[in-house]
Coordinates of C-alpha atoms in Angstrom, one line a residue:
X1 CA -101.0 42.4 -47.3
X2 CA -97.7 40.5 -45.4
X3 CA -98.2 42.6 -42.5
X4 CA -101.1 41.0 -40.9
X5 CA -99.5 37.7 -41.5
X6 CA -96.3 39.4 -40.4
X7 CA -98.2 40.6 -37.4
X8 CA -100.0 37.1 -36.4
X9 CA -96.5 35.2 -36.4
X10 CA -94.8 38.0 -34.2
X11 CA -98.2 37.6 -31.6
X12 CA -97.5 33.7 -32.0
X13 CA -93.5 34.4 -31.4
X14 CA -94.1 36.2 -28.3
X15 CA -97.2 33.5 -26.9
X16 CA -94.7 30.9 -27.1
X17 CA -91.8 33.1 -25.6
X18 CA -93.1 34.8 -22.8
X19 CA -93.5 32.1 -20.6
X20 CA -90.1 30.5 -21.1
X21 CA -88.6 34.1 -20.5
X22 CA -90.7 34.2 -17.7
X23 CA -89.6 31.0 -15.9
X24 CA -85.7 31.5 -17.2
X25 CA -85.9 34.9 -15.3
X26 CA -88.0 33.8 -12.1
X27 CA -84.9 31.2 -12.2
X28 CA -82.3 34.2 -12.6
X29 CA -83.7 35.5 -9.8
X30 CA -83.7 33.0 -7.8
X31 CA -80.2 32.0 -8.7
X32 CA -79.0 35.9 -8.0
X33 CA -80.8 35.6 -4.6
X34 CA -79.3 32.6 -3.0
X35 CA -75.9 34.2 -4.1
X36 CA -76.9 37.2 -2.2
X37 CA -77.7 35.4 0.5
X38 CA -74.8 33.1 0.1
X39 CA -76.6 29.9 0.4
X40 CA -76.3 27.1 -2.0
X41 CA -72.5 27.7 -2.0
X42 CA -71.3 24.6 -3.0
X43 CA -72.2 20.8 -3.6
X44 CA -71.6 18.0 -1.5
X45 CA -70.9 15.4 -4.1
X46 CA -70.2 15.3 -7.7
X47 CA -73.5 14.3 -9.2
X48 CA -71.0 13.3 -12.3
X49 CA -68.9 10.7 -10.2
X50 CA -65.5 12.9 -10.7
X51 CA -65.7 13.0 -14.4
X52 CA -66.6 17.2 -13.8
X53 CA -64.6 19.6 -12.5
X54 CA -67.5 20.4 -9.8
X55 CA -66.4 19.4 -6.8
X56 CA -62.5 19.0 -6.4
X57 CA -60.4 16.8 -4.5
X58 CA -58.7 19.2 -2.5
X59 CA -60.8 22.1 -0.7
X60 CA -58.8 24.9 1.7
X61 CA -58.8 24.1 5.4
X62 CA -57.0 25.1 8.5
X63 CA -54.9 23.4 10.9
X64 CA -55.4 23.8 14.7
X65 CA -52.5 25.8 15.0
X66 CA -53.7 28.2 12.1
X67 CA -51.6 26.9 9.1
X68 CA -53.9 27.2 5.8
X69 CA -53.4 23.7 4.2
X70 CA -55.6 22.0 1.4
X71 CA -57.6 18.9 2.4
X72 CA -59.0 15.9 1.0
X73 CA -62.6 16.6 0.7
X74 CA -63.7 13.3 0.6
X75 CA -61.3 11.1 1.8
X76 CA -62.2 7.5 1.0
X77 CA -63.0 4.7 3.3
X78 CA -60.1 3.4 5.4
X79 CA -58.1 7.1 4.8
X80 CA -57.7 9.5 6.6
X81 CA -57.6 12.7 4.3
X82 CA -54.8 13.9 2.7
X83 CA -53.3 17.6 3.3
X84 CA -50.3 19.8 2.1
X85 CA -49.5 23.5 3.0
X86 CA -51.6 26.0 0.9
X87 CA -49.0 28.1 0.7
X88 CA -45.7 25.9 -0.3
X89 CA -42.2 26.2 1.6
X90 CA -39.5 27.9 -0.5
X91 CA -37.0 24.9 -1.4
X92 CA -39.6 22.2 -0.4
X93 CA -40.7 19.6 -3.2
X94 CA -44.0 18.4 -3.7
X95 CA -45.2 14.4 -5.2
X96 CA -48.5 13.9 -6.1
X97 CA -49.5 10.3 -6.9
X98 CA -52.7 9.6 -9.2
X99 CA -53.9 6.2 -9.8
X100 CA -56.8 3.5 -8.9
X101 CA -57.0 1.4 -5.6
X102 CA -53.7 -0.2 -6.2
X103 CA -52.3 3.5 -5.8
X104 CA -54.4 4.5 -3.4
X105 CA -53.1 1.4 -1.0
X106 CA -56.0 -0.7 -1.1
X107 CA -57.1 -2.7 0.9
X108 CA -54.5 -0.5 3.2
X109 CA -54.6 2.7 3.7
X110 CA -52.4 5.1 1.9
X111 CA -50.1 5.5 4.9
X112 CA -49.5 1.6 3.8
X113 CA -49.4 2.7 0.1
X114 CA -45.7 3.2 -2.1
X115 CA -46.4 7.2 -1.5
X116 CA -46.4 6.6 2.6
X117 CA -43.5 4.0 2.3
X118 CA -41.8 7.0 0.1
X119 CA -42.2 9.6 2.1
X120 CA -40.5 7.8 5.0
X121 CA -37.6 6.8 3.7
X122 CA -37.6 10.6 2.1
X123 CA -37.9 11.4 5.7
X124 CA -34.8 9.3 7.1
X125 CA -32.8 9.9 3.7
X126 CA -33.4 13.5 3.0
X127 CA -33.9 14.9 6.0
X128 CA -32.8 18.7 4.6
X129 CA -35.3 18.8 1.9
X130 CA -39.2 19.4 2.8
X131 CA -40.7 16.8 0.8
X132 CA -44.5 16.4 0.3
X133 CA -45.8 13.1 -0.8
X134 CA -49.0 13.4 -1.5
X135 CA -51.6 10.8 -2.6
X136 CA -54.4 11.8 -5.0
X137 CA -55.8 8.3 -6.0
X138 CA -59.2 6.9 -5.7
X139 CA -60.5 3.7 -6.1
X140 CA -61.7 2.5 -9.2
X141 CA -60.6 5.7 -11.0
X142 CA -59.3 5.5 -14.7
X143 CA -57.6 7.3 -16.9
X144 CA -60.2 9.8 -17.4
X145 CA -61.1 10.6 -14.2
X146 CA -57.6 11.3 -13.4
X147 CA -57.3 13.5 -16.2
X148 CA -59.2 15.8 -14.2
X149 CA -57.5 15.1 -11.3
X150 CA -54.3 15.9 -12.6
X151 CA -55.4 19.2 -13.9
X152 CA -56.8 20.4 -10.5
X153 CA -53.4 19.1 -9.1
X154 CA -51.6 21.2 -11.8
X155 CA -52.5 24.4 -9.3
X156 CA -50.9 23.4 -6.5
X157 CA -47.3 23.9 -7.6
X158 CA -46.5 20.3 -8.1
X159 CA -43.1 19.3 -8.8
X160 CA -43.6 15.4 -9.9
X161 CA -46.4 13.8 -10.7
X162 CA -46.4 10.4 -10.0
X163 CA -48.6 7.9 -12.1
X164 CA -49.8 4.3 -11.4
X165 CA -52.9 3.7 -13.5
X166 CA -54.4 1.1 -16.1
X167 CA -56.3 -1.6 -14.0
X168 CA -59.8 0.6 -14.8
X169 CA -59.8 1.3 -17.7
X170 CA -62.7 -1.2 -19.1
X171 CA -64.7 -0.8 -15.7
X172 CA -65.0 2.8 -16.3
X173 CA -65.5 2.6 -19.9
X174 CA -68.1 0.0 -19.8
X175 CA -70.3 1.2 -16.6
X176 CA -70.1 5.0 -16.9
X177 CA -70.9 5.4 -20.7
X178 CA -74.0 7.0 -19.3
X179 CA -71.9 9.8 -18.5
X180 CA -68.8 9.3 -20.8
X181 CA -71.0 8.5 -24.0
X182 CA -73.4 11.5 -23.9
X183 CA -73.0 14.3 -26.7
X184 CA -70.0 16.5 -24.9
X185 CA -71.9 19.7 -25.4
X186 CA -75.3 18.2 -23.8
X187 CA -72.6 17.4 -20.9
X188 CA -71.6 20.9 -20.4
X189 CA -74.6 21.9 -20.0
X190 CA -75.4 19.0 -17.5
X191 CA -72.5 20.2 -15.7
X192 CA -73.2 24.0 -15.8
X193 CA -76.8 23.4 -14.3
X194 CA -75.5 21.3 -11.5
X195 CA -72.6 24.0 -10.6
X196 CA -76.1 26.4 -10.1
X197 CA -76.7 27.4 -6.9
X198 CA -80.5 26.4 -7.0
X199 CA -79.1 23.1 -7.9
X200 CA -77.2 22.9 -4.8
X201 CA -80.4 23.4 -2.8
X202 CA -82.8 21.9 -4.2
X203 CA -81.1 18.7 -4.5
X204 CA -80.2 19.0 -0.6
X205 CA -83.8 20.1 -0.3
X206 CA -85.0 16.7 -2.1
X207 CA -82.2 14.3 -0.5
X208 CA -82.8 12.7 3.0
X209 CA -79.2 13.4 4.8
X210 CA -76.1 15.0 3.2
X211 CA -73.8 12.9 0.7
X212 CA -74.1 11.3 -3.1
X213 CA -76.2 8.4 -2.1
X214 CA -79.0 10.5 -0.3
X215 CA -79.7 13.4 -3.1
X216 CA -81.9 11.9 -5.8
X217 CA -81.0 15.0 -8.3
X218 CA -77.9 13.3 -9.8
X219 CA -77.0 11.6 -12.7
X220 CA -74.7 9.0 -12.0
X221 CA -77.3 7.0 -10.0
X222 CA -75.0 3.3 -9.5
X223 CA -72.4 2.8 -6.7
X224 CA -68.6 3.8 -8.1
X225 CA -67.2 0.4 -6.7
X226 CA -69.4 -1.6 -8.4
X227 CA -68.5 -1.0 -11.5
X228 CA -66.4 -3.7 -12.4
X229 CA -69.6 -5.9 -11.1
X230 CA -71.7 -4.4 -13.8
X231 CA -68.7 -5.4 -16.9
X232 CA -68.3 -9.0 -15.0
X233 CA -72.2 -9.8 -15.3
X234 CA -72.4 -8.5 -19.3
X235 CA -69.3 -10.2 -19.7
X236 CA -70.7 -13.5 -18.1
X237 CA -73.9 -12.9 -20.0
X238 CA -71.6 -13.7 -22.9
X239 CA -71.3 -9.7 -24.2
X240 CA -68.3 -9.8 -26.8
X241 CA -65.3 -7.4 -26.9
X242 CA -64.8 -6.3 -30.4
X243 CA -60.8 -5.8 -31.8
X244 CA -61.8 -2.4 -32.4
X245 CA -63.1 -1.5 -28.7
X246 CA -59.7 -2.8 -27.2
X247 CA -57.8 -0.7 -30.1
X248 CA -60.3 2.4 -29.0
X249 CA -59.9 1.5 -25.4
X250 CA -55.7 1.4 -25.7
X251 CA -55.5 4.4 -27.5
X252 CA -58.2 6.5 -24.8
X253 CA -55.4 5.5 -22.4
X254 CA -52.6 6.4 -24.4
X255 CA -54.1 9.8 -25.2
X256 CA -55.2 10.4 -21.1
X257 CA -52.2 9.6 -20.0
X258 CA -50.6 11.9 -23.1
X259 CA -52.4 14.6 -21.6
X260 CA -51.5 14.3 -18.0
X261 CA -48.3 14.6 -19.1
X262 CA -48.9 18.0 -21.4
X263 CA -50.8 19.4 -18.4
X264 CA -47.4 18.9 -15.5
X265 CA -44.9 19.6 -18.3
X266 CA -46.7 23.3 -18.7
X267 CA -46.5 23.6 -14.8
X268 CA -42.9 22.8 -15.0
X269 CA -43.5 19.8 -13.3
X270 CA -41.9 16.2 -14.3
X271 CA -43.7 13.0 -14.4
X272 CA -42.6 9.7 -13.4
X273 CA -44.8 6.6 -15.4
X274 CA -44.7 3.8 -13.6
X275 CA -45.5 -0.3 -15.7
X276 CA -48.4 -2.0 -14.0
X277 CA -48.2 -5.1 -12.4
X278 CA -50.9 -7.8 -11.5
X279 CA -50.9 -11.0 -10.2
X280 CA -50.5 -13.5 -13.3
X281 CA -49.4 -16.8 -11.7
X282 CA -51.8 -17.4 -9.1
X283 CA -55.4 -15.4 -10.0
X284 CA -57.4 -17.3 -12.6
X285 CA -59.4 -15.0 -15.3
X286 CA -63.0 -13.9 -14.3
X287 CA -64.3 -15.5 -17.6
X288 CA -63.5 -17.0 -20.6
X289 CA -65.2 -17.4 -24.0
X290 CA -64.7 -19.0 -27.5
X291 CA -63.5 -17.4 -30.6
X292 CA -66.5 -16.1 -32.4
X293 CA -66.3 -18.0 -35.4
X294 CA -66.0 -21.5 -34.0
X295 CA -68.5 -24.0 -35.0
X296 CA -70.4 -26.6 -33.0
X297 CA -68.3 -29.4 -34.7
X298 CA -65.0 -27.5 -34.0
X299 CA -66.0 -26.6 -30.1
X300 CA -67.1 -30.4 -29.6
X301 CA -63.2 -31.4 -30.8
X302 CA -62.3 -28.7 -28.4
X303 CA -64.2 -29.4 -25.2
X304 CA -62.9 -33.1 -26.2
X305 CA -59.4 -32.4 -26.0
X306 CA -59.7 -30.3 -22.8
X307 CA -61.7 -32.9 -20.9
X308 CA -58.9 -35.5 -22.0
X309 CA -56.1 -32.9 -20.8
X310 CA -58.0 -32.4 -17.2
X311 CA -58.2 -36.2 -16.7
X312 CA -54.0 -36.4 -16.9
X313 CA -53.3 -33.3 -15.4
X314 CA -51.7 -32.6 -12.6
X315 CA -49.9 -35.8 -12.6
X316 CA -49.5 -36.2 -16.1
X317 CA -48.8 -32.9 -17.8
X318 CA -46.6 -34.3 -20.6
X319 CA -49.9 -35.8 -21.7
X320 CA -52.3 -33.1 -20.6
X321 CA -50.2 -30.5 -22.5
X322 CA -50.3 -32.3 -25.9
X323 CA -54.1 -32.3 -25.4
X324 CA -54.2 -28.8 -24.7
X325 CA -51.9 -28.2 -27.5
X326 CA -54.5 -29.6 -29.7
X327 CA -57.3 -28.0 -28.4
X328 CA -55.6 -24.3 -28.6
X329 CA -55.2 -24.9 -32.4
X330 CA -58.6 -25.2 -33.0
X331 CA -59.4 -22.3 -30.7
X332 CA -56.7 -20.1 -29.0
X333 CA -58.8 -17.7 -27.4
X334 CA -60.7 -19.2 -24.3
X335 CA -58.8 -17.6 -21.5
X336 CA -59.0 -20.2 -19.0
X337 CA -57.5 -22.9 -21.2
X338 CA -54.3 -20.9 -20.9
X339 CA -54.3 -20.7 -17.9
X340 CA -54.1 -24.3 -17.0
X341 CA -51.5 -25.0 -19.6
X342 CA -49.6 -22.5 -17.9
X343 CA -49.9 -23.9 -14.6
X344 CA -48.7 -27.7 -16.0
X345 CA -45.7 -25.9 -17.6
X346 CA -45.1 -24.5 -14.0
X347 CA -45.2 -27.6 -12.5
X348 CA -43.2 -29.2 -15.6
X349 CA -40.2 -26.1 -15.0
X350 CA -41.2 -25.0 -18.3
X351 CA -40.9 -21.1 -16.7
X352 CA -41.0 -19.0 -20.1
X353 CA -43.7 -20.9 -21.9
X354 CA -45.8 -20.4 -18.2
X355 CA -45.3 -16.8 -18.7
X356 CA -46.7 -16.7 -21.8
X357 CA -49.6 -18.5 -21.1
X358 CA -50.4 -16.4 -18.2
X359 CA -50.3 -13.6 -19.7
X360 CA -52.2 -14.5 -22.8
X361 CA -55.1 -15.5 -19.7
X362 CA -54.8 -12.5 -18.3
X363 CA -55.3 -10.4 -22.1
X364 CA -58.1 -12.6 -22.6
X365 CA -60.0 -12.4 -19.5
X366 CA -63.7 -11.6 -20.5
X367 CA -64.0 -9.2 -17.2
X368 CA -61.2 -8.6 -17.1
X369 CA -59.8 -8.7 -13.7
X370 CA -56.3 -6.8 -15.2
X371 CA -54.8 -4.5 -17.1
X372 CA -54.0 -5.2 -21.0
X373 CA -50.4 -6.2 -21.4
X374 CA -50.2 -3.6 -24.3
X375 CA -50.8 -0.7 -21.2
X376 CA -47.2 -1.6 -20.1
X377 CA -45.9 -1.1 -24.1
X378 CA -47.7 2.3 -24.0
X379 CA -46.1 3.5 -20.8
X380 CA -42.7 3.0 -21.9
X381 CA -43.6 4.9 -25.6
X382 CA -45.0 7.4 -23.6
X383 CA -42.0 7.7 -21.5
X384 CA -39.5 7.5 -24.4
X385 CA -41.1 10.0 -26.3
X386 CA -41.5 12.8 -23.6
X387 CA -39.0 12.5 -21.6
X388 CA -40.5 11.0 -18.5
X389 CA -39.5 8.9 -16.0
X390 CA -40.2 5.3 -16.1
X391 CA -39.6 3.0 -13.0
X392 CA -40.6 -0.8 -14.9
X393 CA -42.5 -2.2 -11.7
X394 CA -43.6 -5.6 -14.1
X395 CA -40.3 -5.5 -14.7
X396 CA -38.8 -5.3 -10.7
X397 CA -41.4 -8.0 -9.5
X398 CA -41.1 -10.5 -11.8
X399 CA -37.3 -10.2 -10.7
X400 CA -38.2 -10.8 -7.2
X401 CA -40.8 -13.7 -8.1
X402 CA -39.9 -17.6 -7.7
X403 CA -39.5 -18.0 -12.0
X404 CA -40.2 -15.0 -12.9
X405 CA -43.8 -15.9 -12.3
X406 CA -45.5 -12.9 -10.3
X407 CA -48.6 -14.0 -8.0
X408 CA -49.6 -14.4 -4.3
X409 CA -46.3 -13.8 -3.3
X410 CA -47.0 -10.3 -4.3
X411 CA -50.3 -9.6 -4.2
X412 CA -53.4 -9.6 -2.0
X413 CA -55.6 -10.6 -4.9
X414 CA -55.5 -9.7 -8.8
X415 CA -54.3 -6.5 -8.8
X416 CA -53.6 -4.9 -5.3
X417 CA -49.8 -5.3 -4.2
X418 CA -49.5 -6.4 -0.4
X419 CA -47.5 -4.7 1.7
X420 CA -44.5 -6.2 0.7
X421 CA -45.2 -5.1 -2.9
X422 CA -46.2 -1.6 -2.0
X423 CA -42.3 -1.2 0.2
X424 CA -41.0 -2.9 -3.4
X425 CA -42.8 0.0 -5.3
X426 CA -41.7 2.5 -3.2
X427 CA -37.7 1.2 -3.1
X428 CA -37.7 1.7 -7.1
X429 CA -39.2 4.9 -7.1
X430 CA -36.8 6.4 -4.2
X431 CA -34.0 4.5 -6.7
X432 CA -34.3 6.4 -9.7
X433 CA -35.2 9.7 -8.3
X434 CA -32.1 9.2 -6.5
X435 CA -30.4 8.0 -10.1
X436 CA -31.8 11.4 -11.6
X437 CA -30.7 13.6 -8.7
X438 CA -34.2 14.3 -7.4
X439 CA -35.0 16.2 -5.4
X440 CA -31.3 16.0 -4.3
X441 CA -27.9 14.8 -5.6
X442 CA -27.1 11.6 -5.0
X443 CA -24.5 13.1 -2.3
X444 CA -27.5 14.8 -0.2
X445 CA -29.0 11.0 0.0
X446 CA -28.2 9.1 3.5
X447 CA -28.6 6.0 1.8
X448 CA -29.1 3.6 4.6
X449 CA -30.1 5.3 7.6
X450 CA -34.0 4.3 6.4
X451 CA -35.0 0.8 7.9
X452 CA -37.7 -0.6 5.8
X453 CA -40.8 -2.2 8.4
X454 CA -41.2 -6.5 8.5
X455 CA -44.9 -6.8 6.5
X456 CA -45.3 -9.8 8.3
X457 CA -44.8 -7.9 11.8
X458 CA -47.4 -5.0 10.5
X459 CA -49.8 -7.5 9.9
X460 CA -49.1 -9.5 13.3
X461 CA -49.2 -5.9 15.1
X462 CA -52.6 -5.3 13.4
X463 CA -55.1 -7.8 12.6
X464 CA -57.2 -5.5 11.4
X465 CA -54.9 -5.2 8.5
X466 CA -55.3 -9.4 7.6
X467 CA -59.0 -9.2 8.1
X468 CA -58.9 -6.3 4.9
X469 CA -57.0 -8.6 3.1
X470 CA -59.5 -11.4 3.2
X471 CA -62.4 -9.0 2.3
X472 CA -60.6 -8.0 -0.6
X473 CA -60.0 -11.5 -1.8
X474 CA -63.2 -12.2 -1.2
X475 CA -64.7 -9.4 -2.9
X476 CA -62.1 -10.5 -6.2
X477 CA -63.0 -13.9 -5.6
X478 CA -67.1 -12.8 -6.0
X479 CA -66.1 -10.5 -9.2
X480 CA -65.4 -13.9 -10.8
X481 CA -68.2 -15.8 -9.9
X482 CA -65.8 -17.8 -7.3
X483 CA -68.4 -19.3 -5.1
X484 CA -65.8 -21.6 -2.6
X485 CA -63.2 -18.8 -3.1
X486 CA -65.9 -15.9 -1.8
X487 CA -66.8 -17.9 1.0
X488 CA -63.7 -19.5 2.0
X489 CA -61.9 -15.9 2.2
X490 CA -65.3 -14.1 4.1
X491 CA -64.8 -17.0 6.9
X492 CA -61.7 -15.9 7.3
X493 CA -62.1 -13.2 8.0
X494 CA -64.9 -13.6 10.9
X495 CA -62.1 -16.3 12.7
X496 CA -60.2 -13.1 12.9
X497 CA -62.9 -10.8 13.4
X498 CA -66.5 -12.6 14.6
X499 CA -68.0 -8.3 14.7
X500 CA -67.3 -7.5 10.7
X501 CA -70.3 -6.8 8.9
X502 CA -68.9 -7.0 5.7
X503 CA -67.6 -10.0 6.1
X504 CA -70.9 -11.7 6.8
X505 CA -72.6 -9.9 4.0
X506 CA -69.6 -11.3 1.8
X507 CA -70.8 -14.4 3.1
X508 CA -74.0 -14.5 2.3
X509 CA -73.8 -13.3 -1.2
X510 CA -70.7 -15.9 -1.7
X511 CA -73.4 -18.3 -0.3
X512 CA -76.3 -17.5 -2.5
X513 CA -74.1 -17.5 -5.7
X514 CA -75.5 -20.1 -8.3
X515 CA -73.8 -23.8 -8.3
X516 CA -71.5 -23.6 -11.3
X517 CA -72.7 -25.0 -14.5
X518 CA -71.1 -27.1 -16.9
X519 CA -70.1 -24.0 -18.9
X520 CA -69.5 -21.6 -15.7
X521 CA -66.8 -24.5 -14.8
X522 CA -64.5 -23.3 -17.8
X523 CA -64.2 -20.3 -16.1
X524 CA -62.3 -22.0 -13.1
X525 CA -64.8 -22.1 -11.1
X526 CA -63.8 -24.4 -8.4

């Protein structure tokens, strides 16, 4: 009697089956014929913004002359594309360097970065070793992303790897948890239908023009550089950053970078880590916000003792300081407030308490527009406990800072050194490789025969290089709702340049930003 029910389930089976068979092997096919035919080889673009493996940084290429050499394969804006010898020298010794903008010499060029100022001075002090410096950051990369990168770079028979990296880490958390929150294995298999060849075509097929932003069969469907727009305006919106997010968010890092490390030390590469450093003194936090728990009667004492502190300060800030004092007992968390007592201290010659207060603006920046000051603490236990190098750049440039205090003297805007900073960089790095004996004893190093460029005559030279400079301040200035700032720095850079499109857009955005409310102008809004 089961077999007619047995019967009537297998008939049902096979009803359902057949046409799924039939469109997985018309697919097959398909697939098996573009191979055939070799079209469809490979993508354009990541459709996963460079958190796959699909698309690498470095595809083969040949010189003019006939030298096979790997290439960028998308070099980024400014750049001209990086390249090194497919098949490496005996004796040579290759650097790559991984890392966000700051890394990749923004709003420069990485000829401007630390890794071209490096690999001239390796030129003129090492002239008998082949040295490759090579840079492998991209803008507004984190730790993740560079993960990645690093393993790819593992193949290439590195012999340091380089790593400047931290200043990302909540703008790719926050904006690409569309891509970094999905289920890992729904992921691979995202990722092993877009490394199809049918994908390949089809999405060329459906896109108007080559490149990321024309396909529309993609899943990371937001411009990378605006990421750290997207965390400014939930931040702004008033979204909260939980203790346990930043704990999550420091140890992701720590484990990234861990990994990096794993992945050169198998190669038999070594790794240099290198401290972050941002621009504390003279860069304002993005946005601020009370601690959670504060109640209306507490936040009216507060704003009362602020107000009182703003109407003596600057030419009182014995007075405004005792204020502020009063207000950061009842609530020590509003990022903003820090930063003004921090700037009366300045003025007052009170250096270390400045530094404090800085600092404790920058950690609690609602954007934030840098890194965590706990980054720096896991770059030196990650370098104590494997062996790496460590060259402590927060360290170097608050030694070269008026006071200790590191800001526009340094830096272009938050986070990217100038070129001054980037020649600083570089000088440490060249120092203790030449401490360890790398590449070279310290007798193979013709320590002085490398003259280090004027920044101020670069930029002189090359205009073009100021007018960058003010778009990137501009661009910071809009990240934290800086209406004057934004448009102050976008006219400044049409006197230099009356032809820069950007620069007008800039303005007009700066222009069209809301008049800052009472609350917006505890943000520093000017």
């Amino acid at each position: 009697m089961a077999r007619p029910h047995r019967r009537r389930l297998t008939s049902r089976w096979l009803a359902f089956t057949r046409p799924i068979g039939a469109a997985v092997g018309v697919l097959l096919a398909l697939e098996l014929l573009l191979w055939a035919t070799g079209q469809g080889e490979t993508l354009d673009h990541d459709p996963f913004a460079g958190f796959s493996n699909l698309v690498p940084m470095f595809e083969a290429a040949e010189r003019s002359d006939g030298i096979r050499i790997l290439r960028t394969a998308d070099p980024p804006r400014f750049n001209t594309p990086q390249e090194f010898l497919a098949d490496k020298p005996e004796g040579s010794f290759r650097i790559f360097v991984v890392g966000g903008s700051s890394a990749a010499g923004v709003p420069y060029s990485f000829d401007l970065a630390f890794s071209g100022w490096l690999q001239r001075r390796f030129d003129a002090e090492l002239p008998d070793v082949p040295i490759e410096v090579v840079n492998a950051a991209r803008s507004a990369y984190a730790s993740r992303r560079l993960l990645a990168v690093t393993r790819e770079l593992a193949h290439y028979e590195p012999d340091l790897l380089i790593i400047y990296s931290g200043h990302n880490e909540w703008g790719e958390a926050r904006f690409y948890r569309h891509l970094i929150g999905v289920n890992p294995i729904l992921f691979r298999l995202r990722v092993g239908l877009a490394s199809t060849r049918l994908y390949a075509v089809v999405s060329r097929a459906l896109g108007v023009g080559a490149g990321p932003e024309a396909s529309p069969v993609r899943f990371d469907d937001v411009d990378n550089a605006m990421q750290m727009f997207a965390v400014a305006n939930r931040r702004l919106e008033g979204e909260a950053v939980s203790e346990r997010e930043m704990l999550y968010r420091e140890e992701h890092y720590r484990h990234n970078l861990e990994q990096m490390i794993f992945a050169m030390h198998a190669v038999g590469a070594q790794v240099m880590l290198v401290t972050l450093a941002q621009n504390l003194a003279d860069w304002p936090p993005g946005a601020s916000s009370h601690r959670i728990d504060l109640s209306p009667a507490e936040q009216a004492a507060w704003e009362e003792h602020v107000a009182r502190g703003r109407e003596l300060a600057p030419g009182d800030c014995t007075g405004a300081l005792a204020e502020w004092t009063r207000a950061l007992r009842i609530d020590d968390q509003f990022a903003q407030l820090h930063f003004e007592v921090a700037n009366c201290q300045r003025a007052l010659g009170q250096l270390e308490g400045a530094r404090h207060h800085y600092l404790q603006a920058s950690d609690l920046d609602r954007i934030p527009h840098g890194a965590p000051s706990r980054y720096n603490e896991v770059l030196r236990e990650l370098a104590a406990e494997h062996g790496t190098l460590l060259v402590d750049v927060e360290e170097i440039l608050a030694g070269e800072s008026p006071g200790g205090l590191v800001g526009n003297n340094l830096f272009v805007d938050f986070a990217h050194p100038d070129l001054g900073a980037q020649q600083r960089i570089a000088r440490a790095i060249a120092q203790e490789l030449k401490d360890q004996g790398i590449p070279a004893g310290r007798d193979r190093w013709r320590t002085g025969r490398y003259v280090e460029s004027d920044p101020r005559q670069l930029l002189d030279e090359s205009p073009e290089l100021r007018v960058r400079e003010h778009l990137a301040r501009a661009v910071a200035c809009l990240l934290g709702r800086r209406r004057h700032c934004a448009i102050a720095e976008a006219e400044a850079a049409l006197a230099l340049d009356p032809d820069e499109t950007a620069a007008r857009d800039l303005l007009t955005v700066g222009r069209n930003l809301p008049v800052a409310s009472p609350t917006a102008s505890l943000r520093g809004e000017e």
